[in-house]
PDB file of C-alpha atoms in Angstrom:
ATOM      1  CA  MET A   1       0.000   0.000   0.000  1.00 84.00           C
ATOM      2  CA  ASN A   2       1.597   3.281  -1.147  1.00 93.00           C
ATOM      3  CA  ILE A   3       1.071   6.805   0.238  1.00 95.00           C
ATOM      4  CA  PHE A   4      -1.871   7.511  -2.120  1.00 93.00           C
ATOM      5  CA  GLU A   5      -3.648   4.300  -1.147  1.00 92.00           C
ATOM      6  CA  ILE A   6      -3.129   5.265   2.512  1.00 93.00           C
ATOM      7  CA  LEU A   7      -4.648   8.714   1.765  1.00 94.00           C
ATOM      8  CA  GLY A   8      -7.537   6.949  -0.008  1.00 90.00           C
ATOM      9  CA  MET A   9      -8.104   4.767   3.066  1.00 86.00           C
ATOM     10  CA  LEU A  10      -7.904   7.866   5.290  1.00 91.00           C
ATOM     11  CA  ALA A  11     -10.431   9.621   3.004  1.00 89.00           C
ATOM     12  CA  ALA A  12     -12.685   6.565   3.323  1.00 82.00           C
ATOM     13  CA  ILE A  13     -12.393   6.536   7.123  1.00 89.00           C
ATOM     14  CA  ILE A  14     -13.006  10.301   7.517  1.00 92.00           C
ATOM     15  CA  THR A  15     -15.944  10.683   5.084  1.00 84.00           C
ATOM     16  CA  THR A  16     -17.469   7.553   6.605  1.00 83.00           C
ATOM     17  CA  THR A  17     -16.936   8.803  10.156  1.00 85.00           C
ATOM     18  CA  ALA A  18     -18.190  12.268   9.109  1.00 91.00           C
ATOM     19  CA  PHE A  19     -21.824  11.135   8.914  1.00 91.00           C
ATOM     20  CA  LEU A  20     -21.821   9.551  12.362  1.00 93.00           C
ATOM     21  CA  PRO A  21     -21.950  12.822  14.376  1.00 96.00           C
ATOM     22  CA  GLN A  22     -25.010  13.821  12.295  1.00 96.00           C
ATOM     23  CA  VAL A  23     -26.640  10.415  12.847  1.00 95.00           C
ATOM     24  CA  TYR A  24     -25.873  10.615  16.589  1.00 96.00           C
ATOM     25  CA  LYS A  25     -27.090  14.228  16.900  1.00 96.00           C
ATOM     26  CA  THR A  26     -30.304  13.498  14.990  1.00 96.00           C
ATOM     27  CA  TRP A  27     -30.918  10.259  16.885  1.00 96.00           C
ATOM     28  CA  LYS A  28     -30.388  11.988  20.243  1.00 96.00           C
ATOM     29  CA  THR A  29     -32.254  15.279  19.628  1.00 96.00           C
ATOM     30  CA  LYS A  30     -34.951  13.856  17.284  1.00 96.00           C
ATOM     31  CA  ASP A  31     -34.629  17.273  15.580  1.00 96.00           C
ATOM     32  CA  THR A  32     -34.742  16.769  11.811  1.00 95.00           C
ATOM     33  CA  LYS A  33     -36.326  20.109  10.871  1.00 95.00           C
ATOM     34  CA  ALA A  34     -33.237  21.603   9.203  1.00 94.00           C
ATOM     35  CA  LEU A  35     -32.275  18.356   7.431  1.00 96.00           C
ATOM     36  CA  SER A  36     -33.028  18.059   3.720  1.00 96.00           C
ATOM     37  CA  LEU A  37     -34.756  14.757   2.857  1.00 96.00           C
ATOM     38  CA  THR A  38     -33.958  15.414  -0.817  1.00 96.00           C
ATOM     39  CA  MET A  39     -30.255  15.585   0.031  1.00 95.00           C
ATOM     40  CA  TYR A  40     -30.129  12.274   1.849  1.00 95.00           C
ATOM     41  CA  THR A  41     -32.315  10.467  -0.702  1.00 96.00           C
ATOM     42  CA  ALA A  42     -30.200  11.699  -3.630  1.00 95.00           C
ATOM     43  CA  PHE A  43     -27.058  10.977  -1.604  1.00 92.00           C
ATOM     44  CA  PHE A  44     -28.142   7.381  -1.011  1.00 95.00           C
ATOM     45  CA  ILE A  45     -28.741   6.842  -4.746  1.00 96.00           C
ATOM     46  CA  GLY A  46     -25.427   8.512  -5.591  1.00 94.00           C
ATOM     47  CA  VAL A  47     -23.268   6.511  -3.181  1.00 92.00           C
ATOM     48  CA  THR A  48     -24.896   3.300  -4.460  1.00 96.00           C
ATOM     49  CA  LEU A  49     -23.550   4.227  -7.908  1.00 96.00           C
ATOM     50  CA  TRP A  50     -20.126   5.027  -6.369  1.00 91.00           C
ATOM     51  CA  ILE A  51     -20.117   1.493  -4.924  1.00 95.00           C
ATOM     52  CA  ILE A  52     -20.641   0.046  -8.435  1.00 96.00           C
ATOM     53  CA  TYR A  53     -17.922   2.332  -9.845  1.00 94.00           C
ATOM     54  CA  GLY A  54     -15.630   1.330  -6.956  1.00 94.00           C
ATOM     55  CA  PHE A  55     -15.982  -2.333  -7.936  1.00 96.00           C
ATOM     56  CA  TYR A  56     -15.091  -1.384 -11.513  1.00 96.00           C
ATOM     57  CA  LEU A  57     -11.939   0.454 -10.295  1.00 94.00           C
ATOM     58  CA  ASN A  58     -11.151  -2.363  -7.844  1.00 94.00           C
ATOM     59  CA  SER A  59     -10.921   0.351  -5.200  1.00 89.00           C
ATOM     60  CA  LEU A  60     -11.499  -1.129  -1.760  1.00 86.00           C
ATOM     61  CA  PRO A  61     -11.574   2.312  -0.021  1.00 76.00           C
ATOM     62  CA  MET A  62     -14.349   3.496  -2.377  1.00 82.00           C
ATOM     63  CA  ILE A  63     -16.397   0.332  -1.893  1.00 92.00           C
ATOM     64  CA  ILE A  64     -16.166   0.159   1.915  1.00 87.00           C
ATOM     65  CA  ALA A  65     -16.628   3.907   2.477  1.00 82.00           C
ATOM     66  CA  ASN A  66     -19.652   4.189   0.222  1.00 89.00           C
ATOM     67  CA  ILE A  67     -21.373   1.119   1.709  1.00 92.00           C
ATOM     68  CA  ILE A  68     -21.109   2.613   5.220  1.00 89.00           C
ATOM     69  CA  THR A  69     -22.142   6.054   3.918  1.00 89.00           C
ATOM     70  CA  ALA A  70     -25.172   4.467   2.252  1.00 94.00           C
ATOM     71  CA  ILE A  71     -26.155   2.932   5.623  1.00 94.00           C
ATOM     72  CA  SER A  72     -25.727   6.329   7.371  1.00 94.00           C
ATOM     73  CA  ALA A  73     -27.811   8.084   4.706  1.00 95.00           C
ATOM     74  CA  LEU A  74     -30.537   5.436   5.014  1.00 96.00           C
ATOM     75  CA  THR A  75     -30.542   5.871   8.809  1.00 96.00           C
ATOM     76  CA  LEU A  76     -30.949   9.663   8.458  1.00 96.00           C
ATOM     77  CA  ILE A  77     -33.760   9.158   5.913  1.00 97.00           C
ATOM     78  CA  GLY A  78     -35.475   6.859   8.417  1.00 97.00           C
ATOM     79  CA  LEU A  79     -35.061   9.375  11.274  1.00 96.00           C
ATOM     80  CA  LYS A  80     -36.291  12.247   9.052  1.00 96.00           C
ATOM     81  CA  LEU A  81     -39.417  10.290   8.093  1.00 96.00           C
ATOM     82  CA  LYS A  82     -40.012   9.169  11.696  1.00 96.00           C
ATOM     83  CA  TYR A  83     -39.575  12.567  13.382  1.00 93.00           C
ATOM     84  CA  LYS A  84     -40.811  14.969  10.677  1.00 78.00           C
TER      85      LYS A  84
ATOM     86  CA  MET B   1     -16.345   5.974 -22.017  1.00 84.00           C
ATOM     87  CA  ASN B   2     -17.790   2.578 -20.994  1.00 93.00           C
ATOM     88  CA  ILE B   3     -20.908   1.834 -18.932  1.00 94.00           C
ATOM     89  CA  PHE B   4     -18.988   1.880 -15.631  1.00 93.00           C
ATOM     90  CA  GLU B   5     -17.405   5.240 -16.395  1.00 92.00           C
ATOM     91  CA  ILE B   6     -20.887   6.548 -17.229  1.00 93.00           C
ATOM     92  CA  LEU B   7     -22.142   5.208 -13.853  1.00 94.00           C
ATOM     93  CA  GLY B   8     -19.147   6.883 -12.193  1.00 90.00           C
ATOM     94  CA  MET B   9     -20.050  10.186 -13.869  1.00 86.00           C
ATOM     95  CA  LEU B  10     -23.698   9.711 -12.832  1.00 91.00           C
ATOM     96  CA  ALA B  11     -22.537   9.001  -9.251  1.00 89.00           C
ATOM     97  CA  ALA B  12     -20.482  12.196  -9.400  1.00 82.00           C
ATOM     98  CA  ILE B  13     -23.431  14.243 -10.675  1.00 89.00           C
ATOM     99  CA  ILE B  14     -25.918  12.843  -8.126  1.00 92.00           C
ATOM    100  CA  THR B  15     -23.732  13.035  -4.998  1.00 84.00           C
ATOM    101  CA  THR B  16     -22.666  16.530  -6.078  1.00 83.00           C
ATOM    102  CA  THR B  17     -26.269  17.593  -6.728  1.00 84.00           C
ATOM    103  CA  ALA B  18     -27.340  15.927  -3.459  1.00 91.00           C
ATOM    104  CA  PHE B  19     -25.786  18.646  -1.300  1.00 91.00           C
ATOM    105  CA  LEU B  20     -27.448  21.509  -3.176  1.00 93.00           C
ATOM    106  CA  PRO B  21     -30.976  21.031  -1.725  1.00 96.00           C
ATOM    107  CA  GLN B  22     -29.389  21.164   1.755  1.00 95.00           C
ATOM    108  CA  VAL B  23     -27.400  24.288   0.876  1.00 95.00           C
ATOM    109  CA  TYR B  24     -30.540  25.906  -0.613  1.00 96.00           C
ATOM    110  CA  LYS B  25     -32.749  24.919   2.334  1.00 96.00           C
ATOM    111  CA  THR B  26     -30.211  26.165   4.887  1.00 96.00           C
ATOM    112  CA  TRP B  27     -29.554  29.366   2.945  1.00 96.00           C
ATOM    113  CA  LYS B  28     -33.300  30.060   2.633  1.00 96.00           C
ATOM    114  CA  THR B  29     -34.477  29.120   6.149  1.00 96.00           C
ATOM    115  CA  LYS B  30     -31.275  30.152   7.996  1.00 96.00           C
ATOM    116  CA  ASP B  31     -32.149  27.174  10.241  1.00 96.00           C
ATOM    117  CA  THR B  32     -28.937  25.302  11.062  1.00 95.00           C
ATOM    118  CA  LYS B  33     -29.969  23.978  14.478  1.00 95.00           C
ATOM    119  CA  ALA B  34     -30.205  20.311  13.449  1.00 94.00           C
ATOM    120  CA  LEU B  35     -27.041  20.387  11.315  1.00 96.00           C
ATOM    121  CA  SER B  36     -23.881  18.830  12.718  1.00 96.00           C
ATOM    122  CA  LEU B  37     -20.864  21.149  12.354  1.00 96.00           C
ATOM    123  CA  THR B  38     -18.621  18.172  13.135  1.00 96.00           C
ATOM    124  CA  MET B  39     -20.086  16.291  10.167  1.00 95.00           C
ATOM    125  CA  TYR B  40     -19.460  19.026   7.629  1.00 95.00           C
ATOM    126  CA  THR B  41     -15.975  19.838   8.959  1.00 96.00           C
ATOM    127  CA  ALA B  42     -14.915  16.180   8.862  1.00 95.00           C
ATOM    128  CA  PHE B  43     -16.624  15.807   5.493  1.00 92.00           C
ATOM    129  CA  PHE B  44     -14.650  18.719   4.063  1.00 95.00           C
ATOM    130  CA  ILE B  45     -11.351  17.208   5.227  1.00 96.00           C
ATOM    131  CA  GLY B  46     -12.368  13.785   3.904  1.00 94.00           C
ATOM    132  CA  VAL B  47     -13.407  14.933   0.414  1.00 92.00           C
ATOM    133  CA  THR B  48     -10.143  16.894   0.144  1.00 96.00           C
ATOM    134  CA  LEU B  49      -8.323  13.571   0.607  1.00 96.00           C
ATOM    135  CA  TRP B  50     -10.667  11.929  -1.964  1.00 91.00           C
ATOM    136  CA  ILE B  51      -9.605  14.644  -4.435  1.00 95.00           C
ATOM    137  CA  ILE B  52      -5.934  13.695  -3.931  1.00 96.00           C
ATOM    138  CA  TYR B  53      -6.774   9.994  -4.267  1.00 94.00           C
ATOM    139  CA  GLY B  54      -8.830  10.803  -7.392  1.00 94.00           C
ATOM    140  CA  PHE B  55      -5.759  12.385  -9.006  1.00 96.00           C
ATOM    141  CA  TYR B  56      -3.763   9.254  -8.151  1.00 96.00           C
ATOM    142  CA  LEU B  57      -6.432   7.044  -9.816  1.00 94.00           C
ATOM    143  CA  ASN B  58      -6.730   9.476 -12.741  1.00 94.00           C
ATOM    144  CA  SER B  59     -10.472   9.416 -12.046  1.00 89.00           C
ATOM    145  CA  LEU B  60     -12.085  12.560 -13.413  1.00 86.00           C
ATOM    146  CA  PRO B  61     -15.516  11.805 -11.838  1.00 76.00           C
ATOM    147  CA  MET B  62     -13.899  11.508  -8.382  1.00 82.00           C
ATOM    148  CA  ILE B  63     -11.931  14.728  -8.783  1.00 92.00           C
ATOM    149  CA  ILE B  64     -14.795  16.890 -10.102  1.00 87.00           C
ATOM    150  CA  ALA B  65     -17.425  15.503  -7.720  1.00 82.00           C
ATOM    151  CA  ASN B  66     -15.286  15.915  -4.630  1.00 89.00           C
ATOM    152  CA  ILE B  67     -14.212  19.459  -5.508  1.00 92.00           C
ATOM    153  CA  ILE B  68     -17.855  20.564  -5.803  1.00 89.00           C
ATOM    154  CA  THR B  69     -18.777  18.607  -2.647  1.00 89.00           C
ATOM    155  CA  ALA B  70     -15.938  20.349  -0.818  1.00 94.00           C
ATOM    156  CA  ILE B  71     -17.379  23.726  -1.877  1.00 94.00           C
ATOM    157  CA  SER B  72     -20.883  22.685  -0.714  1.00 94.00           C
ATOM    158  CA  ALA B  73     -19.525  21.470   2.639  1.00 95.00           C
ATOM    159  CA  LEU B  74     -17.588  24.733   3.105  1.00 96.00           C
ATOM    160  CA  THR B  75     -20.749  26.729   2.311  1.00 96.00           C
ATOM    161  CA  LEU B  76     -22.741  24.771   4.927  1.00 96.00           C
ATOM    162  CA  ILE B  77     -19.941  25.283   7.477  1.00 97.00           C
ATOM    163  CA  GLY B  78     -20.102  29.021   6.747  1.00 97.00           C
ATOM    164  CA  LEU B  79     -23.909  29.097   7.129  1.00 96.00           C
ATOM    165  CA  LYS B  80     -23.726  27.044  10.343  1.00 96.00           C
ATOM    166  CA  LEU B  81     -21.179  29.442  11.859  1.00 96.00           C
ATOM    167  CA  LYS B  82     -23.131  32.504  10.669  1.00 95.00           C
ATOM    168  CA  TYR B  83     -26.588  31.397  11.853  1.00 93.00           C
ATOM    169  CA  LYS B  84     -25.782  29.320  14.943  1.00 78.00           C
TER     170      LYS B  84
END
């Protein structure tokens, strides 16, 4: 694994981790008023396509990161629909 | 451009577009209460690393998408700090 693959892995870890504070905050406060449902729905569709593209590039960071991001987006969609 | 590169471009367009409804909603309502500053800060750092990794992979969809996502994330950080 070279320096760029390490940066790719780091990118995967950070953008994956990035959604967790939002999931935690939304889960704890049940406040979804300012969240855009359109954003998270489009985001879920988009990261699903990134997963497919990641398989094509044989890029493990892309595949893993986007799968976890897809789960986070789905969770936020669920919370938005539950607490709207 | 093969089918997977088209899907990659589509992924780029959708995940890039995905942030715009959130930017528009936040800009219009000035309501940032439910938004996680930690998420958007971490997200900005993460997509910056994806841009570097995208250059390494010579992946134009990754580079373009993540640059625009970085701008969206920065805009939301600015709005969050302005209207907190």
